[in-house]
XYZ file of C-alpha atoms in Angstrom:
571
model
C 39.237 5.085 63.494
C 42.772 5.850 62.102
C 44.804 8.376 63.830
C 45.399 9.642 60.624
C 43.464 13.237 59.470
C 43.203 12.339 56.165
C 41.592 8.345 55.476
C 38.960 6.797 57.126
C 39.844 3.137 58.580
C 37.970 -0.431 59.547
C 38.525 -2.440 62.025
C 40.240 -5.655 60.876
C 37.576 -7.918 58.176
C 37.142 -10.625 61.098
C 35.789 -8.325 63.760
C 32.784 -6.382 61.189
C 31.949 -9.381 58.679
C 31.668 -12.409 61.152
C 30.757 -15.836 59.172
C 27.077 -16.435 59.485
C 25.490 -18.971 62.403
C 23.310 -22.153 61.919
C 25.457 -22.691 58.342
C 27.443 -26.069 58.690
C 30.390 -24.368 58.278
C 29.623 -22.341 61.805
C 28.380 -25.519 63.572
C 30.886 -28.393 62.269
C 34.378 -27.016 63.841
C 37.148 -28.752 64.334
C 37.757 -29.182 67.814
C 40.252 -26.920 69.441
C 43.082 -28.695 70.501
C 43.251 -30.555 66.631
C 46.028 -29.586 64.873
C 46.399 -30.171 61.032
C 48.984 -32.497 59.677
C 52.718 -30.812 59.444
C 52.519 -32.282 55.741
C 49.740 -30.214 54.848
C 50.194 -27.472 56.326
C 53.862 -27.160 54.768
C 52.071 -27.606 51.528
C 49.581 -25.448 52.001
C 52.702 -22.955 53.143
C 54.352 -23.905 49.824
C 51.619 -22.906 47.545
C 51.002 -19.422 49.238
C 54.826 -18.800 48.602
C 54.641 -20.055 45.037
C 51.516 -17.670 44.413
C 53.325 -14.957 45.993
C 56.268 -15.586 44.352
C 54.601 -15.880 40.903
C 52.409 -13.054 41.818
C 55.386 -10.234 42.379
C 57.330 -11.374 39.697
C 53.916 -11.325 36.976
C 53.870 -7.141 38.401
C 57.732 -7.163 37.169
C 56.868 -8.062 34.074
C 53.662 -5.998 33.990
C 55.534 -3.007 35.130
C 56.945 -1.604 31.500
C 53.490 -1.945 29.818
C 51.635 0.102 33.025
C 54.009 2.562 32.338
C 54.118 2.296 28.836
C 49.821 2.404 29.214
C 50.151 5.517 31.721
C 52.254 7.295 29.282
C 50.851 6.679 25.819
C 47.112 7.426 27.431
C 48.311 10.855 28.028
C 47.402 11.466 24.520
C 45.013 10.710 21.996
C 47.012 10.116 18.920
C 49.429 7.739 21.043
C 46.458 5.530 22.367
C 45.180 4.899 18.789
C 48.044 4.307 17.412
C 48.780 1.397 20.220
C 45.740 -0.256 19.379
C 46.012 -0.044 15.476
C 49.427 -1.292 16.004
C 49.080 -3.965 18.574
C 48.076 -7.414 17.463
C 44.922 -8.747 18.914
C 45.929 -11.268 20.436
C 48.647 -9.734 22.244
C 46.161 -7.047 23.362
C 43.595 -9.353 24.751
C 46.430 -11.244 26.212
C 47.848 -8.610 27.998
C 44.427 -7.197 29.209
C 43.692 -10.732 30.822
C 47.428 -10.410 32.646
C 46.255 -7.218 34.202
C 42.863 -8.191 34.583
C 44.360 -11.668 36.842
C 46.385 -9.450 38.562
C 43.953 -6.910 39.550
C 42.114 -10.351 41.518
C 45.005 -11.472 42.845
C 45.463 -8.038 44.731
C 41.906 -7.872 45.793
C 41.691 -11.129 47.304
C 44.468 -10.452 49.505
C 44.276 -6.353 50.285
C 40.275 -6.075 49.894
C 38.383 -7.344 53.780
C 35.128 -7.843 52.099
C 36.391 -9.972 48.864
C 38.584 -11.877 50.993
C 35.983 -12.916 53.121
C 33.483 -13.111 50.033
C 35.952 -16.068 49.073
C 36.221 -17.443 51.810
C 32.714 -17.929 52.884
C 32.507 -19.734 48.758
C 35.398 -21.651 50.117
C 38.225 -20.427 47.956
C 41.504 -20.431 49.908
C 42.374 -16.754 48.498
C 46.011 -16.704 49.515
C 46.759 -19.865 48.229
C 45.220 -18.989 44.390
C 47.856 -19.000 41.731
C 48.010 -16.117 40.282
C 47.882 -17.386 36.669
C 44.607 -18.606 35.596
C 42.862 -17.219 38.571
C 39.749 -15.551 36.935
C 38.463 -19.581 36.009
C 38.735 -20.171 39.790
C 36.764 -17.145 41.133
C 32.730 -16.841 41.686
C 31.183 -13.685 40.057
C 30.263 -10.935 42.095
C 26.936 -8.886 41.532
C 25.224 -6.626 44.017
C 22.804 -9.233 45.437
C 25.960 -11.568 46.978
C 28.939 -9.023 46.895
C 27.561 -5.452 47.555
C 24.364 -5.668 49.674
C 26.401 -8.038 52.337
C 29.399 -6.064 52.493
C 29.964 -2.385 53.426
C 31.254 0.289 51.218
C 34.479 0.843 52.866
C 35.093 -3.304 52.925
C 35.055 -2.996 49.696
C 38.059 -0.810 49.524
C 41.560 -1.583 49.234
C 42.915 -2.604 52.702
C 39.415 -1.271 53.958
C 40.856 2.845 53.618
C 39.759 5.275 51.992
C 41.540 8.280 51.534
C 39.479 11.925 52.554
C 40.999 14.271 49.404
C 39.675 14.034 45.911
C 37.230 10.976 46.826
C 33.275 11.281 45.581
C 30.081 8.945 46.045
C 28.286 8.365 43.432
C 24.414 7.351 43.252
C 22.935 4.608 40.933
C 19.500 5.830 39.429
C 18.180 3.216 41.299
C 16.420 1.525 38.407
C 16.762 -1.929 39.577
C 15.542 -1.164 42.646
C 16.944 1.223 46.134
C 19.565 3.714 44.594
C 23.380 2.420 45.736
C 26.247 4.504 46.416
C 29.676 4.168 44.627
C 32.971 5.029 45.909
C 35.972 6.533 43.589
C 38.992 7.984 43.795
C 40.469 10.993 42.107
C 42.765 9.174 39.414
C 40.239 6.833 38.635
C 37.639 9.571 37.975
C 39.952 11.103 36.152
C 40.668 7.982 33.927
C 37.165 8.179 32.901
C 36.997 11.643 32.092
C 39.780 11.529 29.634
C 37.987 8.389 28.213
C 35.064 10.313 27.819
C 37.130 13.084 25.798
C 39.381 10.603 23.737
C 35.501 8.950 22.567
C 34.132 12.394 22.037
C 37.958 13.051 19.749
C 37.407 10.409 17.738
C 33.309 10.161 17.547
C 32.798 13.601 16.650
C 36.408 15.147 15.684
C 38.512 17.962 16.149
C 36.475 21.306 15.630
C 34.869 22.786 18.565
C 32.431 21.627 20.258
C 29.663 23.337 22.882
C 28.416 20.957 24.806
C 25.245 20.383 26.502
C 24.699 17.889 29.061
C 21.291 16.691 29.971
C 21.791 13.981 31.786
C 20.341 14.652 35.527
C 22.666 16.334 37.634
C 23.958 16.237 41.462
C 24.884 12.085 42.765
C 24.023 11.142 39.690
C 27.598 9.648 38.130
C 26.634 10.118 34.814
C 25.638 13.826 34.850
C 28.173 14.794 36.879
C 31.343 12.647 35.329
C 30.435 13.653 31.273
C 30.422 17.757 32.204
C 34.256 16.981 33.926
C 34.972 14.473 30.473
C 33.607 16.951 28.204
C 35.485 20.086 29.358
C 38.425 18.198 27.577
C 36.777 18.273 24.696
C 35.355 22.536 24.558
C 32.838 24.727 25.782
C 29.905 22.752 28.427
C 26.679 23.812 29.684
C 25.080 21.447 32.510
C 21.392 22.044 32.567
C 20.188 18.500 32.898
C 16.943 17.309 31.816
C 14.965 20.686 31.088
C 13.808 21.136 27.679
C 13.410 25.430 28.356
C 16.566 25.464 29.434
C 18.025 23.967 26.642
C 16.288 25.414 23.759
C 16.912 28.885 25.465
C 20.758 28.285 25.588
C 20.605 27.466 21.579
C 18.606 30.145 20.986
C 21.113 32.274 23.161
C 24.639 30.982 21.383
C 22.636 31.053 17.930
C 23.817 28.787 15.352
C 27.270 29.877 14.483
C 28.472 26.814 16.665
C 28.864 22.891 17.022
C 26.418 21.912 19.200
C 26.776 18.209 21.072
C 23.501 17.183 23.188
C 24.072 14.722 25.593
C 21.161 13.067 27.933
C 18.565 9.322 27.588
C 17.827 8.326 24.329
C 14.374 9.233 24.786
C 14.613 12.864 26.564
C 16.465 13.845 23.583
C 13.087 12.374 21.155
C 10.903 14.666 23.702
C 13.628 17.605 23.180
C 13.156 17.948 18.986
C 9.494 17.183 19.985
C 9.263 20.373 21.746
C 11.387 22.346 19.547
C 8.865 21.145 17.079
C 6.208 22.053 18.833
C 7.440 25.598 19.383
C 8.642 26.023 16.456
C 12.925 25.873 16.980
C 14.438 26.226 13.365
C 16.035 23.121 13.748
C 17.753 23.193 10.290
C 19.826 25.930 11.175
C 21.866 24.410 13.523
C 24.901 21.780 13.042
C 23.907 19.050 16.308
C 25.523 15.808 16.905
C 24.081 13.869 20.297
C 25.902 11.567 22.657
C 23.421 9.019 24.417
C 23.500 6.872 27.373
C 21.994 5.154 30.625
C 19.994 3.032 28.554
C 19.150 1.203 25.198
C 18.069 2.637 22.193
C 16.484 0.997 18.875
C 17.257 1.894 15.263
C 14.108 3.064 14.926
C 14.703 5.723 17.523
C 18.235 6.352 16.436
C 16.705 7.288 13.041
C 14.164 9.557 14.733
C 16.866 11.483 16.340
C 18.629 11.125 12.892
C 16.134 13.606 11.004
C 18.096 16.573 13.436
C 20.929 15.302 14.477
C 23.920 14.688 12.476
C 25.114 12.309 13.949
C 23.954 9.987 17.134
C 26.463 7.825 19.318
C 25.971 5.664 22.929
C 28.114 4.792 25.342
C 27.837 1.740 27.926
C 28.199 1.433 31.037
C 27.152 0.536 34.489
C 27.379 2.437 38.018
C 28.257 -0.226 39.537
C 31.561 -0.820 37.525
C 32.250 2.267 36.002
C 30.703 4.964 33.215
C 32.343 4.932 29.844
C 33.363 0.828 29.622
C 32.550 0.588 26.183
C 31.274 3.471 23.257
C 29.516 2.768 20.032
C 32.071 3.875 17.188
C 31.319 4.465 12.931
C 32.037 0.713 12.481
C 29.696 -0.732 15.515
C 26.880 1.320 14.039
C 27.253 0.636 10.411
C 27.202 -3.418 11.712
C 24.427 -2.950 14.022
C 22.357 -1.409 10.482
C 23.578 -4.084 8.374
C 22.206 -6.637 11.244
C 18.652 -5.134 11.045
C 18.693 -5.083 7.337
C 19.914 -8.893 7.190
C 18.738 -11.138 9.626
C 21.095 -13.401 8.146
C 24.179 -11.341 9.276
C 22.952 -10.845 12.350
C 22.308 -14.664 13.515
C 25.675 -14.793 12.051
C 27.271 -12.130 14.453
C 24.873 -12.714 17.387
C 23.272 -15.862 17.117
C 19.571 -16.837 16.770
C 18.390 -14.184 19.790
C 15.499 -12.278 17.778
C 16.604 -9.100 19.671
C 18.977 -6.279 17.605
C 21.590 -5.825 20.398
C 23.526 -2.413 21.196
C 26.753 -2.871 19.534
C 30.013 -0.960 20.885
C 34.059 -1.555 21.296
C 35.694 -1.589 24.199
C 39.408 -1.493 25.356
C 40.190 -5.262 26.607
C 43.547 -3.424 28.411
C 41.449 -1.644 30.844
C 38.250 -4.081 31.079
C 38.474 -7.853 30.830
C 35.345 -8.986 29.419
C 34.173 -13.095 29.674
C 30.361 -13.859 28.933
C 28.661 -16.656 31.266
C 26.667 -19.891 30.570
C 23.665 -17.478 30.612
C 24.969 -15.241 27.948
C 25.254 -12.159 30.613
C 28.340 -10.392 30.477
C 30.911 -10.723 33.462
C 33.913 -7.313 33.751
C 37.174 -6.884 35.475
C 37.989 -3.796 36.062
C 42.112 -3.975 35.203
C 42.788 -0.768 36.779
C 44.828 -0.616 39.881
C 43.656 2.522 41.008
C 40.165 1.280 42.068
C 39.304 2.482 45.748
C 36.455 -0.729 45.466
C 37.819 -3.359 42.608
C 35.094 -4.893 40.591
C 36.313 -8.614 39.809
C 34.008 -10.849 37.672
C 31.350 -8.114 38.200
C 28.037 -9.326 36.552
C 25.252 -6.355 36.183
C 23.060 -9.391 34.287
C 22.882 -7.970 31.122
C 22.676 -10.263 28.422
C 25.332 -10.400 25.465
C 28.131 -11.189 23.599
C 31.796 -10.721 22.803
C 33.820 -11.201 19.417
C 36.935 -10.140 18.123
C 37.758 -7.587 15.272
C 38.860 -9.852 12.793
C 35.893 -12.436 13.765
C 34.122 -10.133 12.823
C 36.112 -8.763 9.739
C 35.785 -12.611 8.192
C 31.786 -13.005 9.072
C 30.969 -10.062 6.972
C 33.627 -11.229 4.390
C 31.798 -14.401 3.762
C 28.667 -12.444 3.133
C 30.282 -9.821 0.747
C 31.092 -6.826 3.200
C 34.591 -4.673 3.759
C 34.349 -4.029 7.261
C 36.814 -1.036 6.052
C 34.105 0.116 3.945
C 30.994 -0.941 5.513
C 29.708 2.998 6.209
C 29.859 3.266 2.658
C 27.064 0.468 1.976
C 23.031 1.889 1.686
C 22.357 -0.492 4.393
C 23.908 1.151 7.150
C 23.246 4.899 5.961
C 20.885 7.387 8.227
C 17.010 8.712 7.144
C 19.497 11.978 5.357
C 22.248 9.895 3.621
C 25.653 8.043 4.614
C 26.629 8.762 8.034
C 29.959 9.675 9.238
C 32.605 6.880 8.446
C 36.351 6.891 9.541
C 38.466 4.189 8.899
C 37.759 1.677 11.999
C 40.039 0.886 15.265
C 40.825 -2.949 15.420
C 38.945 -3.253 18.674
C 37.012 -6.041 20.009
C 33.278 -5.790 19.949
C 30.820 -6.372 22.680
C 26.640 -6.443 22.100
C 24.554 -5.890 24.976
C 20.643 -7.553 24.336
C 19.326 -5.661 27.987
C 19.156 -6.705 31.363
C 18.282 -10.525 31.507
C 14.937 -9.745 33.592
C 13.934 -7.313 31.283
C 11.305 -9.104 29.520
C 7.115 -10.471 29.922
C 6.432 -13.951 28.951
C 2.684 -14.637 27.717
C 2.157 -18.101 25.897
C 5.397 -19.216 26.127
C 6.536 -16.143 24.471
C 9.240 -14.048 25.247
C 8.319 -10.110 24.967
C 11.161 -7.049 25.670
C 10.867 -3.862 25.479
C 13.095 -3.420 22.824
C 10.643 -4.938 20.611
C 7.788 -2.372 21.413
C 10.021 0.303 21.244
C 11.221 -0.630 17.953
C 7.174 -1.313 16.689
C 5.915 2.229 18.104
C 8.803 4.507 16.774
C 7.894 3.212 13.435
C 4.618 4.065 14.121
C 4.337 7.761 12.720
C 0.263 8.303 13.821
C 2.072 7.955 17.400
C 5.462 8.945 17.536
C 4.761 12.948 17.417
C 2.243 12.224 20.798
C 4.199 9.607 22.550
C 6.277 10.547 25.764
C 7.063 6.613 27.171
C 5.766 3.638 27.497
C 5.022 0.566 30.018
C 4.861 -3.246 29.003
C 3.375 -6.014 30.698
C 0.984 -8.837 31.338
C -2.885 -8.149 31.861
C -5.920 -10.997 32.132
C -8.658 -9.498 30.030
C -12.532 -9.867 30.480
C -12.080 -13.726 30.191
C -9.143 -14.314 32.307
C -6.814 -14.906 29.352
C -3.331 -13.632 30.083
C -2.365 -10.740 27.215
C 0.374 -8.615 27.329
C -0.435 -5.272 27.719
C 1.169 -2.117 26.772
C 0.618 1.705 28.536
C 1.271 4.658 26.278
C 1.741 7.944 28.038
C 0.733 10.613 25.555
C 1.849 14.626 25.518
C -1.305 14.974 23.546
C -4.822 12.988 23.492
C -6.591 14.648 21.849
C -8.791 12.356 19.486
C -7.758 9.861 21.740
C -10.540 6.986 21.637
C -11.164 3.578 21.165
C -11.023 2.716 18.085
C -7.465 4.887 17.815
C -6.391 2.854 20.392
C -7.404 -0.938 18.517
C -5.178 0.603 15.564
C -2.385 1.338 17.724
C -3.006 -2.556 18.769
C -3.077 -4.033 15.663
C 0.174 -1.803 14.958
C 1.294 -3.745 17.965
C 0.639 -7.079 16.840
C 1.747 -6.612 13.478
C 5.042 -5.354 14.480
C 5.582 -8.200 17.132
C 4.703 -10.531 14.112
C 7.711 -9.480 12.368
C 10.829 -8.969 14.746
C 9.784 -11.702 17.401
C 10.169 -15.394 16.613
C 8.689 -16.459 19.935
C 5.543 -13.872 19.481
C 5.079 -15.658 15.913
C 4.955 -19.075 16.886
C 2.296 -17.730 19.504
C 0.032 -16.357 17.752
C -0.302 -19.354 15.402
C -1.761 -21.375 18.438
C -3.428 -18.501 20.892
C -4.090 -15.206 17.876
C -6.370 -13.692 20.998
C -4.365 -13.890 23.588
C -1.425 -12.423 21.880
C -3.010 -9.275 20.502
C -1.610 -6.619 22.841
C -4.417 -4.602 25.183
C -3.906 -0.787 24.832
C -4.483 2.203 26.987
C -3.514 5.392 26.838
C -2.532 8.415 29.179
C -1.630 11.941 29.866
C 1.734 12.792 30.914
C 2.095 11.965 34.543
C -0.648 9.912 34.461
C -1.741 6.190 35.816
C 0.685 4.381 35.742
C 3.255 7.283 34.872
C 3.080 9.152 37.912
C 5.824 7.533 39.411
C 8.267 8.823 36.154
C 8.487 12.084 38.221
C 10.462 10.527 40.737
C 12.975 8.202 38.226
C 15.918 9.335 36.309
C 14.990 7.201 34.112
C 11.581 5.862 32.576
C 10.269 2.354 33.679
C 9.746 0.189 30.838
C 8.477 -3.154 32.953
C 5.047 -2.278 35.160
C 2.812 -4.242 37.193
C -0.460 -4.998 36.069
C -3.033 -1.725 36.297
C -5.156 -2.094 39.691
């Protein structure tokens, strides 16, 4: 422990992360008294001074843009005006400087990525500094953060007492983890979070109400602090009363952004419904996040909500890494109204991703030989860096004026594309400004995400897409569980669990329509499924069965921030 009062302090790397026993490396040493080669070891010597050498001098040249960065992202107006201005390629250019820089600094000031490199035998303080991303594994939380405490992930292995916070992951992959940030780079975020909310929903005042679950929860906790930028914020988190009451209680003289999962805010106009909430009287916009949401339920939401926006990111990295925008919506419509477009933007993956835009300055984006997307945080103010950080989820990357020339060739103005029926909401056109010349980055889901039956690839994007078009179901449906299930003649089929507010005149035969609702949907948005069924039409027609709130299979919602969408097959 430091004799310090205010930062917690390891012990050196080599004395708390010893190199494993019974791996050749441990048992085939050297012996002691061999000495390497003066000739190599002077090289060796040379290399480290080049890379240092390179290293400083590539933070010289860095140093007018991070203050240039600091200082124009004091202000809204100044930050958009730096990307409309900026040339692509210099802004992706200078995002992967920063981003190589921010790895050269970890692998020589962070104990636990040092000795992550060197047990994949990369000689960290020899790595040029240039080109150094192409040279480093990824990281993920299976080989970086489950072997490697949380304060050897830190910078020089401190972490300072004032203004730090631990955040909790919902746990949705699994055991909740715990995230460590500092002051400024909280505070980064927040004022990301308000600069989105600027430009997403404008200038007039907002009252905000944030759904999202409370306490270690980062996203809860981080959009109150980003939205008090922004106006007026209520916290109740995920409790329908609550938030009906506060309308009721402000009335409808105000602005009113909702903010919680995609489908809390479906069961939220479902109870107003219920209850009867004039709806109609109030001007609502909703802000989205922790998870993926369809078209189909973006148009649901659409029928009371002016307009509806998502932001991604991942606790592990950091909340607000990339936010939908008027452009990445309007493409993301276009894509589900022309296949073509989208094979064209997205390649021959069935799936409708998320689209959003990101800032390549702050996060350096690179997309593996499985399609998942891999981030570098830029940032220098990072307690724990994230270098070549890979949460497995499945996309895609292209630039703005990629992007600008695909939808040329096929007769679209990117400048005008809100303007084009295609893209417009259940009500009409939805809000348009003129877009920022960001990069674009789709997100499919997380790679595992999926059931295979007959060779054919199922997600739960596609059932959510089939059952909010389904409008005998949508008014009773609360959530939903997909997987695989041998029926009375051991035939593998998938299988898919609807929890229910109300079932009432629940019964078989409502339950074979909502099958061949199932099937028929599948038919149409999933290659794989269609080739199926052509070869095995039993075993692909989905099994049904149905629940009340809580229920089966459901019970263990009660306990989750967020709903499960994969189960195990029913006992």
């Amino acid at each position: 422990m430091s004799g310090a009062n205010d930062v917690i302090a390891i012990d050196p790397v080599e004395a708390v992360l010893p190199r494993e026993t019974g791996t050749p490396e441990a048992t085939q040493l050297d012996p002691p008294d061999t000495a390497s080669p003066p000739a190599r070891g002077l090289r060796h010597a040379g290399r480290i001074f080049a890379a240092s050498f390179v290293g400083v001098g590539r933070g010289i040249y860095l140093f007018p843009l991070d203050t240039t960065f600091r200082t124009v992202g004091l202000r809204y107006g100044w930050l958009k005006s730096l990307f409309t201005r900026t040339p692509a390629p210099v802004m992706v250019g200078l995002g992967q400087l920063r981003a190589e820089r921010a790895a050269w600094r970890a692998a020589r000031q962070v104990p636990a990525y040092r000795q992550f490199l060197a047990d994949q035998g990369v000689d960290a303080p020899a790595l040029f500094p240039l080109g150094i991303l192409s040279r480093l594994p990824e990281t993920n939380k299976r080989n970086y953060v489950d072997r490697y405490g949380l304060l050897d992930r830190c910078v020089n292995g401190r972490v300072p007492f004032a203004g730090t916070t631990i955040d909790e992951s919902s746990g949705s992959t699994g055991t909740p983890y715990n995230w460590i940030r500092s002051s400024h780079e909280r505070m980064v975020a927040h004022r990301n979070i308000g600069f989105f909310a600027r430009y997403a929903f404008g200038t007039e005042p907002l009252v905000t109400i944030n759904a999202f679950s409370m306490g270690a929860w980062a996203a809860g906790f981080n959009m109150s602090l980003g939205m008090l930028r922004h106006g007026i914020v209520k916290s109740t988190g995920p409790d329908l009363d609550k938030i009906l009451s506060t309308l009721r209680y402000l009335g409808p003289g105000y602005r009113f952004l909702i903010s919680g999962y995609p489908p809390f805010l479906k069961h939220l106009l479902d109870e107003g419904d219920r209850v009867g909430f004039p709806w109609a009287d109030y001007q609502m916009h909703a802000l989205v996040g922790g998870e993926g949401m369809t078209e189909e339920l973006r148009d649901l939401l659409l029928t009371r909500f002016q307009s509806v926006y998502s932001g991604y990111g991942a606790t592990d990295i950091e909340i607000g890494m990339a936010g939908e925008s008027p452009v990445s919506i309007a493409i993301r419509r276009l894509a589900r109204a022309r296949p073509d477009i989208r094979e064209a933007l997205f390649g021959r993956d069935p799936r409708l991703p998320m689209v959003f835009q990101y800032n390549p300055l702050i996060h350096f984006m690179e997309v593996n030989a499985e399609r998942e997307v891999i981030c570098t945080v830029s940032r220098l103010d990072l307690l724990a860096p994230r270098i070549r950080y890979n949460v497995h989820d499945q996309g895609g990357i292209v630039d703005f004026a990629a992007t600008k020339r695909i939808l040329k060739t096929f007769g679209f103005d990117i400048d005008a594309l809100g303007l084009s029926p295609e893209t417009a909401g259940p009500r009409g056109q939805l809000p348009w400004v003129k877009p920022i010349p960001l990069p674009f980055l789709w997100i499919h889901g997380r790679r595992d995400a999926t059931i295979s039956v007959m060779g054919s690839n199922i997600y739960p994007e596609d059932i959510e897409a089939v059952v909010y078009r389904d409008t005998e179901l949508v008014p009773r449906l609360h959530s939903f569980l997909l997987s695989v299930v041998d029926d009375a003649n051991g035939t593998p089929r998938p299988h898919v669990a609807l929890e229910l507010v109300d079932t009432n005149g629940v019964d078989d035969a409502w339950r074979e329509r909502r099958a061949d609702r199932l099937r028929d949907g599948l038919f149409e948005l999933n290659i794989d499924y269609r080739s199926s069924v052509g070869e095995f039409p039993e075993a692909m027609r989905p099994i049904v069965d149905t629940y009340a709130v809580g229920e089966g299979p459901f019970a263990a919602d009660a306990h989750r921030i967020k709903q499960q969408r994969i189960a195990a097959p029913p006992p």
